[in-house]
PDB file of C-alpha atoms in Angstrom:
ATOM      1  CA  MET A   1      52.216  51.950  34.537  1.00 62.00           C
ATOM      2  CA  SER A   2      51.722  50.444  30.822  1.00 69.00           C
ATOM      3  CA  THR A   3      48.312  49.431  29.980  1.00 76.00           C
ATOM      4  CA  ILE A   4      47.569  46.141  28.540  1.00 76.00           C
ATOM      5  CA  PRO A   5      45.077  46.727  25.643  1.00 74.00           C
ATOM      6  CA  ARG A   6      41.956  44.735  25.567  1.00 78.00           C
ATOM      7  CA  VAL A   7      41.528  42.392  23.051  1.00 74.00           C
ATOM      8  CA  ARG A   8      38.061  41.321  22.301  1.00 75.00           C
ATOM      9  CA  PRO A   9      36.749  37.763  21.146  1.00 72.00           C
ATOM     10  CA  ARG A  10      36.181  36.859  18.023  1.00 70.00           C
ATOM     11  CA  ARG A  11      32.424  36.052  17.256  1.00 68.00           C
ATOM     12  CA  ALA A  12      31.651  33.144  15.445  1.00 61.00           C
ATOM     13  CA  THR A  13      29.979  33.570  11.749  1.00 59.00           C
ATOM     14  CA  ARG A  14      27.651  31.514  10.089  1.00 59.00           C
ATOM     15  CA  ARG A  15      29.939  30.699   7.012  1.00 56.00           C
ATOM     16  CA  GLY A  16      31.820  27.981   8.646  1.00 54.00           C
ATOM     17  CA  ARG A  17      35.151  27.645   9.503  1.00 56.00           C
ATOM     18  CA  GLY A  18      38.205  27.278   6.201  1.00 55.00           C
ATOM     19  CA  THR A  19      35.578  28.974   4.046  1.00 55.00           C
ATOM     20  CA  ALA A  20      36.442  31.919   1.676  1.00 57.00           C
ATOM     21  CA  PRO A  21      34.321  34.971   2.481  1.00 57.00           C
ATOM     22  CA  GLY A  22      31.077  34.384   0.702  1.00 55.00           C
ATOM     23  CA  ALA A  23      31.202  30.896  -0.363  1.00 54.00           C
ATOM     24  CA  ALA A  24      28.883  29.248   2.295  1.00 54.00           C
ATOM     25  CA  HIS A  25      26.444  32.313   1.462  1.00 54.00           C
ATOM     26  CA  ARG A  26      26.864  31.045  -2.714  1.00 56.00           C
ATOM     27  CA  SER A  27      26.365  27.445  -1.851  1.00 57.00           C
ATOM     28  CA  ARG A  28      23.209  27.951   0.494  1.00 57.00           C
ATOM     29  CA  LEU A  29      21.425  30.309  -2.153  1.00 61.00           C
ATOM     30  CA  ASP A  30      22.316  27.293  -4.824  1.00 73.00           C
ATOM     31  CA  ASP A  31      21.136  24.927  -2.328  1.00 77.00           C
ATOM     32  CA  ARG A  32      17.359  26.326  -2.203  1.00 78.00           C
ATOM     33  CA  GLY A  33      14.326  24.539  -3.637  1.00 81.00           C
ATOM     34  CA  VAL A  34      16.508  21.074  -4.118  1.00 86.00           C
ATOM     35  CA  SER A  35      14.300  18.815  -1.635  1.00 87.00           C
ATOM     36  CA  ILE A  36      11.382  20.340  -2.915  1.00 88.00           C
ATOM     37  CA  LEU A  37      12.186  18.867  -6.562  1.00 87.00           C
ATOM     38  CA  GLU A  38      13.271  15.727  -5.229  1.00 87.00           C
ATOM     39  CA  PHE A  39       9.842  15.585  -2.835  1.00 87.00           C
ATOM     40  CA  THR A  40       8.307  15.375  -5.862  1.00 89.00           C
ATOM     41  CA  GLY A  41      10.091  13.697  -8.596  1.00 89.00           C
ATOM     42  CA  PHE A  42       9.896  10.788  -6.052  1.00 91.00           C
ATOM     43  CA  LEU A  43       5.858  11.163  -5.216  1.00 93.00           C
ATOM     44  CA  PRO A  44       4.963   9.424  -8.042  1.00 92.00           C
ATOM     45  CA  ILE A  45       7.237   6.039  -6.980  1.00 93.00           C
ATOM     46  CA  LEU A  46       5.688   6.486  -3.853  1.00 94.00           C
ATOM     47  CA  LEU A  47       1.956   6.157  -5.152  1.00 93.00           C
ATOM     48  CA  LEU A  48       2.421   3.322  -6.839  1.00 92.00           C
ATOM     49  CA  VAL A  49       4.052   1.660  -4.636  1.00 94.00           C
ATOM     50  CA  GLY A  50       1.350   2.262  -1.681  1.00 94.00           C
ATOM     51  CA  MET A  51      -1.502   1.388  -4.867  1.00 94.00           C
ATOM     52  CA  ALA A  52       0.565  -1.638  -4.998  1.00 93.00           C
ATOM     53  CA  ALA A  53      -0.033  -2.484  -1.524  1.00 95.00           C
ATOM     54  CA  ILE A  54      -3.478  -1.595  -1.214  1.00 96.00           C
ATOM     55  CA  GLN A  55      -4.003  -4.044  -4.558  1.00 95.00           C
ATOM     56  CA  LEU A  56      -2.340  -6.790  -2.979  1.00 95.00           C
ATOM     57  CA  GLY A  57      -4.361  -6.551   0.314  1.00 96.00           C
ATOM     58  CA  LEU A  58      -7.353  -6.765  -1.962  1.00 96.00           C
ATOM     59  CA  ILE A  59      -6.190  -9.935  -3.657  1.00 96.00           C
ATOM     60  CA  GLY A  60      -5.607 -11.134  -0.223  1.00 97.00           C
ATOM     61  CA  TYR A  61      -9.547 -10.000   0.799  1.00 97.00           C
ATOM     62  CA  GLY A  62     -11.227 -11.288  -2.208  1.00 97.00           C
ATOM     63  CA  ALA A  63      -9.108 -14.844  -2.156  1.00 97.00           C
ATOM     64  CA  ASN A  64     -10.368 -15.558   1.704  1.00 97.00           C
ATOM     65  CA  GLN A  65     -14.182 -14.283   0.682  1.00 97.00           C
ATOM     66  CA  ALA A  66     -13.940 -16.808  -2.609  1.00 97.00           C
ATOM     67  CA  GLY A  67     -12.946 -19.760  -0.200  1.00 97.00           C
ATOM     68  CA  SER A  68     -15.245 -18.334   2.743  1.00 97.00           C
ATOM     69  CA  GLY A  69     -17.996 -18.422   0.644  1.00 97.00           C
ATOM     70  CA  ALA A  70     -16.903 -21.916  -1.484  1.00 97.00           C
ATOM     71  CA  ARG A  71     -17.222 -23.466   2.009  1.00 97.00           C
ATOM     72  CA  ALA A  72     -20.505 -22.143   2.984  1.00 97.00           C
ATOM     73  CA  ALA A  73     -21.810 -23.469  -0.423  1.00 97.00           C
ATOM     74  CA  ALA A  74     -20.688 -26.581  -0.558  1.00 96.00           C
ATOM     75  CA  ARG A  75     -21.367 -26.919   3.261  1.00 96.00           C
ATOM     76  CA  VAL A  76     -25.075 -26.018   2.801  1.00 96.00           C
ATOM     77  CA  ALA A  77     -25.901 -27.787  -0.724  1.00 95.00           C
ATOM     78  CA  SER A  78     -24.128 -31.112   1.090  1.00 95.00           C
ATOM     79  CA  ARG A  79     -27.220 -31.411   3.288  1.00 94.00           C
ATOM     80  CA  GLY A  80     -29.723 -30.443  -0.008  1.00 92.00           C
ATOM     81  CA  GLY A  81     -29.641 -26.921   0.678  1.00 94.00           C
ATOM     82  CA  ASP A  82     -29.368 -23.774  -1.720  1.00 96.00           C
ATOM     83  CA  GLY A  83     -25.542 -23.940  -1.616  1.00 95.00           C
ATOM     84  CA  ALA A  84     -25.725 -20.829  -4.392  1.00 96.00           C
ATOM     85  CA  ALA A  85     -27.779 -18.609  -2.019  1.00 96.00           C
ATOM     86  CA  ALA A  86     -25.581 -19.932   0.864  1.00 96.00           C
ATOM     87  CA  GLY A  87     -22.312 -18.780  -0.755  1.00 96.00           C
ATOM     88  CA  GLN A  88     -23.824 -15.464  -2.061  1.00 96.00           C
ATOM     89  CA  ALA A  89     -24.383 -14.866   1.682  1.00 96.00           C
ATOM     90  CA  ALA A  90     -20.669 -15.675   2.446  1.00 96.00           C
ATOM     91  CA  VAL A  91     -19.001 -12.908   0.205  1.00 97.00           C
ATOM     92  CA  SER A  92     -19.252  -9.725   0.212  1.00 95.00           C
ATOM     93  CA  GLY A  93     -21.726  -8.112  -2.443  1.00 92.00           C
ATOM     94  CA  TRP A  94     -18.899  -5.496  -4.035  1.00 95.00           C
ATOM     95  CA  LEU A  95     -16.774  -8.660  -5.067  1.00 95.00           C
ATOM     96  CA  ASP A  96     -19.713  -9.639  -7.530  1.00 94.00           C
ATOM     97  CA  PRO A  97     -19.235 -13.710  -6.506  1.00 96.00           C
ATOM     98  CA  ARG A  98     -20.594 -15.861  -8.985  1.00 97.00           C
ATOM     99  CA  VAL A  99     -21.358 -19.612  -7.387  1.00 97.00           C
ATOM    100  CA  ALA A 100     -21.254 -22.505  -8.532  1.00 96.00           C
ATOM    101  CA  PRO A 101     -22.151 -25.868  -6.556  1.00 94.00           C
ATOM    102  CA  ALA A 102     -21.975 -29.597  -8.091  1.00 94.00           C
ATOM    103  CA  ARG A 103     -23.813 -32.103  -5.253  1.00 92.00           C
ATOM    104  CA  GLY A 104     -22.730 -35.412  -6.347  1.00 89.00           C
ATOM    105  CA  ALA A 105     -23.709 -38.832  -5.140  1.00 90.00           C
ATOM    106  CA  ASP A 106     -20.408 -39.369  -2.373  1.00 94.00           C
ATOM    107  CA  LEU A 107     -18.985 -35.142  -2.890  1.00 96.00           C
ATOM    108  CA  THR A 108     -20.297 -32.093  -3.072  1.00 96.00           C
ATOM    109  CA  THR A 109     -18.084 -29.426  -4.543  1.00 97.00           C
ATOM    110  CA  ALA A 110     -18.325 -25.813  -4.876  1.00 97.00           C
ATOM    111  CA  THR A 111     -16.579 -23.389  -6.657  1.00 97.00           C
ATOM    112  CA  VAL A 112     -16.620 -19.628  -6.203  1.00 98.00           C
ATOM    113  CA  THR A 113     -15.619 -16.533  -8.320  1.00 97.00           C
ATOM    114  CA  VAL A 114     -14.568 -13.352  -7.087  1.00 97.00           C
ATOM    115  CA  HIS A 115     -13.762  -9.842  -8.943  1.00 96.00           C
ATOM    116  CA  VAL A 116     -11.304  -8.161  -6.960  1.00 96.00           C
ATOM    117  CA  PRO A 117     -11.008  -4.611  -8.560  1.00 94.00           C
ATOM    118  CA  GLY A 118      -7.584  -2.598  -9.628  1.00 94.00           C
ATOM    119  CA  VAL A 119      -6.473  -0.304  -7.818  1.00 92.00           C
ATOM    120  CA  ILE A 120      -3.387   0.081 -10.270  1.00 87.00           C
ATOM    121  CA  PRO A 121      -4.413   2.507 -13.511  1.00 81.00           C
ATOM    122  CA  LEU A 122      -3.570   0.532 -16.866  1.00 84.00           C
ATOM    123  CA  LEU A 123      -4.078  -2.336 -15.279  1.00 85.00           C
ATOM    124  CA  GLY A 124      -7.566  -4.259 -14.986  1.00 88.00           C
ATOM    125  CA  GLY A 125      -9.386  -6.231 -11.791  1.00 92.00           C
ATOM    126  CA  TYR A 126      -8.422  -9.653 -11.551  1.00 92.00           C
ATOM    127  CA  ASP A 127     -11.082 -12.597 -11.237  1.00 96.00           C
ATOM    128  CA  LEU A 128      -9.961 -15.048  -8.271  1.00 96.00           C
ATOM    129  CA  SER A 129     -11.890 -18.604  -7.989  1.00 97.00           C
ATOM    130  CA  ARG A 130     -11.913 -21.228  -4.837  1.00 97.00           C
ATOM    131  CA  GLU A 131     -13.182 -24.400  -4.638  1.00 97.00           C
ATOM    132  CA  ALA A 132     -14.043 -26.740  -1.403  1.00 97.00           C
ATOM    133  CA  THR A 133     -15.462 -29.689  -1.191  1.00 97.00           C
ATOM    134  CA  MET A 134     -17.623 -31.597   1.289  1.00 96.00           C
ATOM    135  CA  PRO A 135     -18.933 -35.277   1.614  1.00 96.00           C
ATOM    136  CA  THR A 136     -22.940 -35.245   0.927  1.00 93.00           C
ATOM    137  CA  ASP A 137     -25.479 -36.025   2.874  1.00 86.00           C
ATOM    138  CA  ASP A 138     -27.823 -38.593   2.483  1.00 72.00           C
TER     139      ASP A 138
END
């Protein structure tokens, strides 16, 4: 009677297939810390893009507020009221609105200028101006 030798199945190794012993181990050590370096290098670009998006949002908000203030100032001034006070009340105070209503015989025009602060360093704020015209009521 002959005995059949038992062969143990091979275990899968962590090195990967077809590589020399120790080659996968060396490349794994060489790549340590690379992802944090990539993130650190890309972080200023991400921050700049985020601040630019916030700045564009503030500019849009400022333009909307200036338009609302100009319409309110022109509407109140066309009826003989205090258009400057109405324009100031219609705009957020942190935008520092400057209201200039001009009542004419047929038309009343109001111009509102707001100052949007700058978010991105080294760039100043922005002045936005909007104008509205309403027929003068007698």
